[in-house]
Coordinates of C-alpha atoms in Angstrom, one line a residue:
Chain A
M1 CA 55.4 33.5 -138.0
M2 CA 51.8 33.9 -136.9
N3 CA 50.5 37.2 -135.5
C4 CA 47.8 37.6 -132.8
Q5 CA 45.0 38.2 -135.2
E6 CA 45.8 35.1 -137.3
A7 CA 46.1 33.0 -134.1
L8 CA 42.8 34.2 -132.7
E9 CA 41.0 33.6 -136.0
L10 CA 42.0 29.9 -135.5
L11 CA 41.0 29.8 -131.9
Y12 CA 37.7 28.0 -132.3
D13 CA 39.0 25.7 -135.0
I14 CA 41.7 24.6 -132.6
L15 CA 39.1 24.2 -129.8
D16 CA 36.9 22.2 -132.0
K17 CA 39.8 20.1 -133.3
E18 CA 39.1 21.2 -136.9
A19 CA 42.4 23.0 -137.5
S20 CA 45.0 21.5 -139.8
E21 CA 48.2 20.2 -138.4
I22 CA 50.3 23.0 -139.7
N23 CA 47.9 25.7 -138.3
S24 CA 47.8 23.9 -135.0
K25 CA 51.6 23.9 -134.8
E26 CA 51.9 27.5 -135.7
V27 CA 49.3 28.6 -133.2
K28 CA 50.9 26.6 -130.5
E29 CA 54.2 28.3 -131.3
H30 CA 52.5 31.7 -131.1
L31 CA 50.8 30.9 -127.8
S32 CA 54.2 30.0 -126.3
K33 CA 55.3 33.5 -127.0
C34 CA 52.2 35.6 -126.4
S35 CA 50.7 35.6 -122.9
D36 CA 47.6 37.6 -123.9
C37 CA 46.6 35.1 -126.6
F38 CA 47.5 32.3 -124.3
K39 CA 45.1 33.6 -121.7
K40 CA 42.4 34.1 -124.2
F41 CA 42.8 30.5 -125.4
Q42 CA 42.8 29.3 -121.9
I43 CA 39.6 31.0 -120.9
E44 CA 37.8 29.9 -124.1
E45 CA 38.9 26.3 -123.3
Q46 CA 37.6 26.6 -119.7
V47 CA 34.2 27.9 -121.0
Q48 CA 33.9 25.1 -123.4
L49 CA 34.7 22.4 -120.8
F50 CA 32.3 24.1 -118.4
L51 CA 29.5 24.1 -121.0
N52 CA 30.2 20.5 -122.1
E53 CA 30.0 19.3 -118.5
K54 CA 26.7 21.2 -117.8
L55 CA 25.2 19.9 -121.1
A56 CA 26.1 16.4 -120.4
N57 CA 24.5 16.4 -117.0
D58 CA 21.2 17.8 -117.9
P59 CA 18.7 16.3 -118.1
V60 CA 19.7 13.8 -115.4
P61 CA 20.1 10.5 -117.2
Q62 CA 17.9 8.6 -114.6
N63 CA 14.9 10.8 -115.3
V64 CA 15.3 10.3 -119.0
S65 CA 15.5 6.5 -119.1
N66 CA 11.7 6.0 -118.5
K67 CA 11.0 8.4 -121.3
L68 CA 13.3 6.5 -123.6
D69 CA 11.7 3.2 -122.9
S70 CA 8.3 4.4 -123.7
L71 CA 9.6 6.1 -126.8
K72 CA 11.2 2.9 -127.9
S73 CA 7.9 1.1 -127.7
K74 CA 6.1 3.8 -129.6
I75 CA 8.6 3.7 -132.3
S76 CA 8.4 -0.1 -132.5
L77 CA 4.6 0.1 -133.0
E78 CA 5.0 2.6 -135.7
L79 CA 7.5 0.4 -137.5
D80 CA 5.1 -2.5 -137.1
N81 CA 2.5 -0.5 -138.8
I82 CA 4.7 0.2 -141.7
D83 CA 5.7 -3.4 -141.9
T84 CA 2.0 -4.5 -142.2
E85 CA 0.9 -1.7 -144.4
N86 CA 0.9 -3.9 -147.5
C87 CA -1.7 -6.3 -146.1
S88 CA -5.0 -5.9 -147.6
E89 CA -7.7 -5.2 -145.1
S90 CA -11.0 -7.0 -145.1
S91 CA -13.7 -6.8 -142.4
G92 CA -11.5 -4.3 -140.6
K93 CA -9.6 -6.8 -138.6
K94 CA -5.9 -6.5 -137.9
K95 CA -3.4 -8.0 -140.3
Y96 CA -0.4 -10.1 -139.4
F97 CA 2.6 -10.9 -141.6
S98 CA 4.2 -14.2 -141.5
I99 CA 7.2 -11.9 -140.8
S100 CA 6.1 -12.3 -137.2
R101 CA 7.1 -16.0 -137.2
I102 CA 10.5 -15.3 -138.4
L103 CA 11.0 -12.3 -136.1
I104 CA 10.2 -14.5 -133.2
S105 CA 12.6 -17.2 -134.2
A106 CA 15.4 -14.7 -134.8
A107 CA 17.8 -15.1 -132.0
A108 CA 18.6 -11.4 -131.6
L109 CA 17.4 -10.2 -128.1
V110 CA 17.4 -6.7 -129.3
I111 CA 14.6 -7.4 -131.7
M112 CA 12.6 -9.1 -129.0
V113 CA 13.0 -6.0 -126.8
F114 CA 12.0 -3.6 -129.6
T115 CA 9.0 -5.5 -130.7
G116 CA 7.9 -6.2 -127.1
F117 CA 4.5 -4.6 -127.4
S118 CA 3.5 -6.2 -130.6
L119 CA 4.9 -9.6 -129.7
S120 CA 1.7 -10.8 -128.1
G121 CA -0.3 -10.2 -131.3
Y122 CA 2.3 -12.0 -133.4
V123 CA 2.5 -14.9 -130.9
K124 CA -1.2 -15.4 -131.0
H125 CA -1.2 -15.6 -134.7
F126 CA 1.8 -17.8 -134.8
K127 CA 0.2 -20.1 -132.2
N128 CA -3.4 -20.2 -133.3
Y129 CA -3.7 -19.7 -137.0
E130 CA -0.4 -20.0 -138.7
P131 CA -0.2 -23.8 -138.3
L132 CA -3.6 -24.2 -140.0
E133 CA -2.7 -21.8 -142.7
S134 CA 0.6 -23.6 -143.3
A135 CA -1.2 -26.9 -143.4
H136 CA -3.6 -25.5 -146.0
L137 CA -0.9 -23.8 -148.1
A138 CA 1.1 -27.0 -148.1
T139 CA -1.7 -28.9 -149.8
A140 CA -1.1 -27.1 -153.1
K141 CA 2.4 -28.3 -153.2
N142 CA 1.9 -31.7 -151.8
L143 CA -1.5 -32.8 -153.2
A144 CA 0.0 -36.1 -154.3
L145 CA 0.7 -36.9 -150.8
F146 CA -2.9 -36.8 -149.8
A147 CA -4.8 -40.0 -150.1
S148 CA -7.2 -40.0 -152.9
A149 CA -10.3 -39.3 -151.0
G150 CA -13.0 -39.1 -153.6
S151 CA -16.3 -40.6 -152.6
G152 CA -16.0 -44.3 -152.7
S153 CA -12.4 -44.3 -151.5
D154 CA -11.6 -46.1 -148.4
Y155 CA -10.5 -43.0 -146.6
F156 CA -13.7 -41.2 -147.3
T157 CA -15.8 -44.2 -146.4
A158 CA -14.0 -44.5 -143.1
L159 CA -14.5 -40.8 -142.4
S160 CA -18.1 -40.9 -143.3
N161 CA -18.6 -43.8 -140.9
Q162 CA -16.7 -42.0 -138.2
F163 CA -18.9 -38.9 -138.6
G164 CA -22.1 -40.6 -139.3
D165 CA -22.6 -40.0 -143.0
N166 CA -22.7 -36.3 -142.7
L167 CA -20.1 -35.5 -145.3
K168 CA -20.5 -34.5 -148.9
S169 CA -17.8 -34.9 -151.4
D170 CA -19.1 -32.3 -153.8
V171 CA -19.6 -28.9 -152.3
M172 CA -20.5 -25.7 -154.1
G173 CA -18.7 -26.8 -157.3
F174 CA -15.7 -28.1 -155.4
S175 CA -14.8 -31.8 -155.3
L176 CA -13.0 -33.6 -152.7
V177 CA -9.6 -34.5 -154.1
G178 CA -7.7 -35.7 -151.1
G179 CA -7.5 -36.2 -147.4
Q180 CA -5.2 -37.4 -144.7
R181 CA -4.9 -37.4 -141.0
E182 CA -2.4 -34.7 -139.9
K183 CA -1.1 -33.6 -136.6
I184 CA -1.6 -29.9 -136.4
M185 CA -0.7 -27.9 -133.2
G186 CA 0.0 -31.3 -131.6
V187 CA -3.6 -32.5 -132.3
P188 CA -4.6 -35.1 -134.8
M189 CA -7.0 -33.7 -137.4
E190 CA -8.7 -35.0 -140.5
H191 CA -7.6 -32.7 -143.3
L192 CA -9.8 -32.8 -146.4
V193 CA -8.9 -30.9 -149.5
F194 CA -11.5 -29.7 -152.0
S195 CA -10.6 -28.2 -155.4
D196 CA -12.6 -26.6 -158.2
N197 CA -9.5 -26.6 -160.4
G198 CA -8.8 -23.0 -159.4
A199 CA -9.0 -22.6 -155.7
L200 CA -8.3 -25.0 -152.9
V201 CA -10.3 -25.3 -149.7
S202 CA -9.1 -27.3 -146.7
V203 CA -11.5 -28.7 -144.2
F204 CA -10.1 -29.7 -140.9
I205 CA -12.1 -31.8 -138.7
V206 CA -11.1 -32.2 -135.1
S207 CA -12.7 -33.5 -131.9
K208 CA -14.0 -30.9 -129.4
D209 CA -12.1 -32.7 -126.7
Q210 CA -8.8 -32.0 -128.3
F211 CA -9.2 -28.5 -129.7
T212 CA -10.5 -25.1 -128.5
I213 CA -11.5 -22.3 -130.7
P214 CA -9.3 -19.3 -129.9
S215 CA -10.9 -17.0 -127.3
E216 CA -10.6 -13.8 -129.3
L217 CA -12.7 -15.4 -132.1
L218 CA -15.4 -16.5 -129.6
D219 CA -16.0 -12.9 -128.8
N220 CA -16.7 -12.1 -132.5
S221 CA -19.1 -14.8 -133.8
T222 CA -21.5 -14.4 -136.6
I223 CA -24.8 -16.3 -137.0
F224 CA -25.6 -17.6 -140.4
E225 CA -28.5 -19.8 -141.0
N226 CA -28.9 -20.5 -137.3
I227 CA -25.3 -21.6 -136.9
E228 CA -22.6 -19.8 -135.1
Y229 CA -19.4 -19.2 -137.0
F230 CA -16.1 -17.8 -136.0
D231 CA -14.0 -16.0 -138.5
H232 CA -10.3 -15.3 -138.8
H233 CA -9.1 -13.1 -141.6
C234 CA -5.6 -12.3 -142.4
Q235 CA -3.4 -11.7 -145.3
G236 CA -2.6 -15.3 -145.5
C237 CA -5.9 -17.1 -145.3
H238 CA -9.5 -17.0 -144.3
L239 CA -10.4 -19.4 -141.6
V240 CA -13.9 -20.2 -140.5
Y241 CA -14.7 -22.3 -137.5
H242 CA -17.9 -23.9 -136.3
T243 CA -19.0 -26.7 -134.1
I244 CA -21.3 -29.5 -134.9
G245 CA -22.0 -32.1 -132.3
N246 CA -18.7 -33.3 -130.9
L247 CA -16.7 -31.9 -133.7
I248 CA -15.1 -28.6 -134.7
I249 CA -14.8 -28.0 -138.4
I250 CA -12.4 -25.4 -139.7
T251 CA -12.4 -24.5 -143.3
A252 CA -9.5 -22.6 -144.8
T253 CA -8.9 -21.0 -148.1
E254 CA -6.6 -18.4 -149.6
N255 CA -9.4 -17.2 -151.8
H256 CA -11.0 -14.4 -149.7
D257 CA -14.0 -14.1 -152.0
L258 CA -15.2 -17.6 -151.3
K259 CA -18.2 -17.9 -149.1
L260 CA -16.8 -20.3 -146.6
K261 CA -19.8 -20.2 -144.3
E262 CA -21.9 -21.5 -147.1
F263 CA -19.3 -24.0 -147.9
N264 CA -19.4 -25.2 -144.3
L265 CA -23.1 -25.5 -144.3
D266 CA -23.0 -27.5 -147.5
I267 CA -20.4 -29.9 -146.5
R268 CA -22.3 -31.0 -143.5
A269 CA -25.1 -32.2 -145.7
I270 CA -27.8 -31.7 -143.2
Chain B
M1 CA 3.3 -12.5 -150.1
T2 CA 6.1 -14.8 -151.2
D3 CA 8.7 -16.2 -148.9
R4 CA 11.4 -14.1 -150.6
T5 CA 9.5 -10.9 -150.1
T6 CA 9.0 -11.7 -146.5
Q7 CA 12.6 -12.5 -146.1
I8 CA 13.5 -9.1 -147.5
A9 CA 11.1 -7.3 -145.2
V10 CA 12.5 -9.1 -142.2
Q11 CA 16.0 -8.2 -143.2
K12 CA 15.0 -4.6 -143.6
R13 CA 13.5 -4.4 -140.1
K14 CA 16.4 -6.3 -138.6
S15 CA 19.0 -4.1 -140.1
F16 CA 17.2 -0.9 -139.2
E17 CA 16.9 -2.1 -135.6
T18 CA 20.6 -2.9 -135.5
E19 CA 21.9 0.2 -137.3
A20 CA 19.5 3.0 -136.7
L21 CA 17.6 2.5 -133.5
P22 CA 20.6 2.6 -131.2
H23 CA 20.9 6.3 -132.1
M24 CA 17.5 7.0 -130.5
D25 CA 19.0 8.3 -127.3
A26 CA 21.2 10.9 -128.9
L27 CA 18.4 12.0 -131.2
Y28 CA 16.1 12.5 -128.2
R29 CA 18.7 14.4 -126.4
T30 CA 19.1 16.9 -129.2
A31 CA 15.3 17.0 -129.9
L32 CA 14.8 18.0 -126.3
R33 CA 17.2 20.9 -126.6
M34 CA 15.7 22.0 -129.8
T35 CA 12.0 21.7 -129.0
K36 CA 12.4 22.6 -125.3
N37 CA 9.7 20.3 -124.2
E38 CA 9.4 16.5 -123.8
K39 CA 6.2 15.9 -125.7
D40 CA 7.5 17.7 -128.8
A41 CA 10.9 16.0 -128.5
E42 CA 9.2 12.6 -128.4
D43 CA 7.0 13.4 -131.4
L44 CA 10.0 14.7 -133.3
V45 CA 12.1 11.6 -132.7
Q46 CA 9.2 9.3 -133.6
E47 CA 8.6 11.2 -136.8
A48 CA 12.3 11.0 -137.6
F49 CA 12.5 7.3 -137.2
V50 CA 9.3 6.7 -139.2
K51 CA 10.6 8.7 -142.0
A52 CA 14.0 7.1 -141.8
Y53 CA 12.5 3.6 -141.9
R54 CA 10.5 4.5 -145.0
F55 CA 13.7 5.7 -146.7
W56 CA 15.9 2.9 -145.3
D57 CA 16.2 1.3 -148.7
K58 CA 18.0 4.4 -149.9
F59 CA 20.4 4.5 -147.0
E60 CA 23.9 3.1 -147.7
I61 CA 24.7 0.7 -145.0
G62 CA 28.1 1.5 -143.6
S63 CA 27.9 5.2 -144.3
N64 CA 27.3 7.7 -141.5
C65 CA 24.0 6.6 -140.1
R66 CA 24.0 8.9 -137.1
A67 CA 24.5 12.0 -139.3
W68 CA 21.9 10.7 -141.7
L69 CA 19.3 10.3 -139.0
F70 CA 20.2 13.7 -137.6
K71 CA 19.7 15.2 -141.0
I72 CA 16.3 13.7 -141.3
M73 CA 15.3 14.9 -137.8
T74 CA 16.8 18.4 -138.4
N75 CA 14.8 18.6 -141.6
I76 CA 11.6 17.8 -139.8
F77 CA 12.4 20.2 -137.0
I78 CA 13.1 23.1 -139.4
N79 CA 9.9 22.5 -141.4
D80 CA 7.4 21.7 -138.6
Y81 CA 8.8 22.4 -135.1
R82 CA 10.9 25.5 -135.4
S83 CA 9.1 28.5 -133.7
K84 CA 7.5 30.4 -136.5
S85 CA 7.8 33.7 -134.6
R86 CA 11.3 35.1 -134.8
S87 CA 11.4 37.4 -131.8
P88 CA 14.3 39.9 -132.1
M89 CA 17.2 39.2 -129.9
A90 CA 17.6 41.2 -126.8
V91 CA 21.1 42.0 -127.7
N92 CA 22.8 42.5 -131.0
V93 CA 25.3 39.7 -131.2
D94 CA 27.7 41.7 -133.3
D95 CA 28.0 44.2 -130.5
I96 CA 29.5 41.6 -128.2
D97 CA 33.2 41.5 -128.3
D98 CA 35.1 38.4 -129.3
N99 CA 36.5 36.5 -126.4
F100 CA 33.9 38.3 -124.3
L101 CA 34.6 36.6 -121.0
Y102 CA 38.3 37.2 -121.4
G103 CA 37.5 40.8 -121.6
Q104 CA 35.4 40.7 -118.5
L105 CA 37.7 38.6 -116.4
A106 CA 41.3 39.5 -117.3
T107 CA 41.6 42.7 -115.3
G108 CA 45.0 42.0 -114.0
D109 CA 44.3 42.7 -110.4
G110 CA 42.0 39.8 -109.6
P111 CA 42.8 36.2 -108.7
A112 CA 44.8 34.0 -111.0
N113 CA 41.9 32.0 -112.2
P114 CA 38.9 34.4 -112.2
E115 CA 36.9 32.1 -114.4
K116 CA 36.7 29.5 -111.6
E117 CA 34.9 31.9 -109.4
L118 CA 32.7 33.0 -112.2
F119 CA 31.7 29.4 -113.1
N120 CA 30.8 28.8 -109.5
K121 CA 28.2 31.6 -109.8
I122 CA 26.6 30.0 -112.8
F123 CA 24.0 27.4 -112.0
D124 CA 22.8 24.4 -114.0
D125 CA 19.5 26.1 -114.6
D126 CA 21.3 29.2 -115.9
V127 CA 23.2 27.1 -118.5
K128 CA 20.0 25.4 -119.6
R129 CA 18.2 28.7 -119.9
A130 CA 21.1 30.3 -121.8
I131 CA 21.0 27.6 -124.4
E132 CA 17.2 27.7 -124.7
N133 CA 17.3 31.4 -125.1
L134 CA 19.5 31.1 -128.2
P135 CA 17.7 31.7 -131.4
D136 CA 16.9 28.3 -133.1
D137 CA 19.4 28.7 -135.8
F138 CA 22.3 29.2 -133.3
R139 CA 21.1 26.6 -130.8
L140 CA 20.9 24.0 -133.5
V141 CA 24.6 24.2 -134.5
I142 CA 25.7 24.7 -130.9
V143 CA 23.9 21.5 -129.8
L144 CA 25.1 19.5 -132.8
S145 CA 28.6 20.6 -132.1
F146 CA 28.9 20.7 -128.3
L147 CA 26.4 18.0 -127.4
E148 CA 26.8 15.6 -130.2
G149 CA 30.3 16.3 -131.3
F150 CA 29.6 16.5 -135.0
S151 CA 32.4 18.0 -137.2
Y152 CA 31.8 21.2 -139.0
Q153 CA 31.4 19.3 -142.3
E154 CA 28.9 16.9 -140.7
I155 CA 26.9 19.9 -139.3
A156 CA 27.0 21.5 -142.7
D157 CA 25.5 18.3 -144.2
I158 CA 22.9 17.9 -141.5
T159 CA 21.7 21.5 -141.6
D160 CA 22.2 22.0 -145.3
L161 CA 24.3 25.1 -144.7
Q162 CA 27.7 26.2 -146.1
L163 CA 30.7 25.4 -144.0
G164 CA 31.4 29.1 -143.5
T165 CA 27.8 29.7 -142.2
V166 CA 28.2 26.8 -139.7
K167 CA 31.4 28.3 -138.4
S168 CA 29.9 31.8 -138.2
R169 CA 26.8 30.6 -136.3
L170 CA 29.0 28.7 -133.9
H171 CA 31.1 31.7 -133.3
R172 CA 28.2 34.0 -132.7
G173 CA 26.4 31.5 -130.6
R174 CA 29.4 31.2 -128.4
K175 CA 29.5 35.0 -128.0
L176 CA 25.8 35.1 -127.0
L177 CA 26.3 32.3 -124.5
Q178 CA 29.3 34.0 -122.9
K179 CA 27.3 37.2 -122.6
E180 CA 24.3 35.4 -121.2
L181 CA 26.3 33.4 -118.7
F182 CA 28.2 36.4 -117.5
D183 CA 24.9 38.2 -116.9
Y184 CA 23.7 35.2 -114.8
A185 CA 26.9 35.2 -112.8
V186 CA 26.6 38.8 -112.0
K187 CA 22.9 38.3 -111.1
N188 CA 24.0 35.5 -108.8
G189 CA 26.5 37.6 -107.0
Y190 CA 29.7 37.4 -109.0
V191 CA 31.6 40.5 -108.3
R192 CA 34.1 41.6 -110.9
G193 CA 37.6 41.8 -109.7

């Protein structure tokens, strides 16, 4: 048989649903016999319900939802920063993971919502640079698929004719090892591959009519030897664009130390 | 970066967004009560998620994610956000009787449910202020219990306190609240029966 003191000691345990079954039963039994304790329990319960109700309604949920949305975006950005922390920085430009591509293709809407703010950056990279990077990276694996394009080969001859004899097959210690016509971003491009038995450089040649240099690059050109170049650096590759006559030439390499501008200059053999 | 490494990184982000981020609302709610201003609350929640993401590899998927996140946030709150000045309480909590409101209300001659009339004299702002006036240590366990519904043991884990200390702080916090709320009611025109 429980006395008042024992019952009251368990009051908050009972209220918070933390009391054991045995204790709960014994307290209930005591309350059925003791009106004072019963009244005490009742008031404590009312206070609790009152507080819970007030707490739940403040702040008003409608006012908070805007805050929560902006908070969600801020957190997303922070998480993005952590995700891209491992990218090595060069020339201070922003780095993008190829994680972006997979994130976009992931079906989960919730991910799209959470990464809403950074999606535009990722989409840009995915759209503009990733296809070229992939095409370049693929060469290492698929070199055999590329036509033998050393000077004297039919492919190279045809190209040279097409471009009016402005191509060299030996550039800065790299020799032309292969080439093929590829469709990248829906546009047919000549894809030449140079190798120095260590690094690979891809040279993409495309007509101005069919390809535009991405606008964010146009704002950040550099002049080298009187020619305007446009750079894109990221963790994957280094891309350099420039125009010559009716053509746009894009060189790509994974080797960030390679002076692509000089490479570009040299290949044109002017 | 190899494909495999990227795969792992994507998996990490995806699982974090599925498991952890949905608790943001609750964390913000508590952060707001603890910091008492929106800007700090936002910063606190942000910091908590950043830290949680960095430690996400260490978290056991399937275990109590909500409590884990609250623990991280509470930890940051205690270290960086808790008011450094501990102003002495206006009233000594130990001087307040247990079941304080019962003592005030149950006078025998009044209406059958005097608490109803009392509650009517307590406004939403009063409750908000009463909670905010609680010392940080009390407010923390009160909010974790009343607002978030954590069990005593969960609160003990989150706050790194002994179970007994959690119960004691809840008890004393309740007494303070009852006293405070009664004072507001009197100020707002509640006349004792």
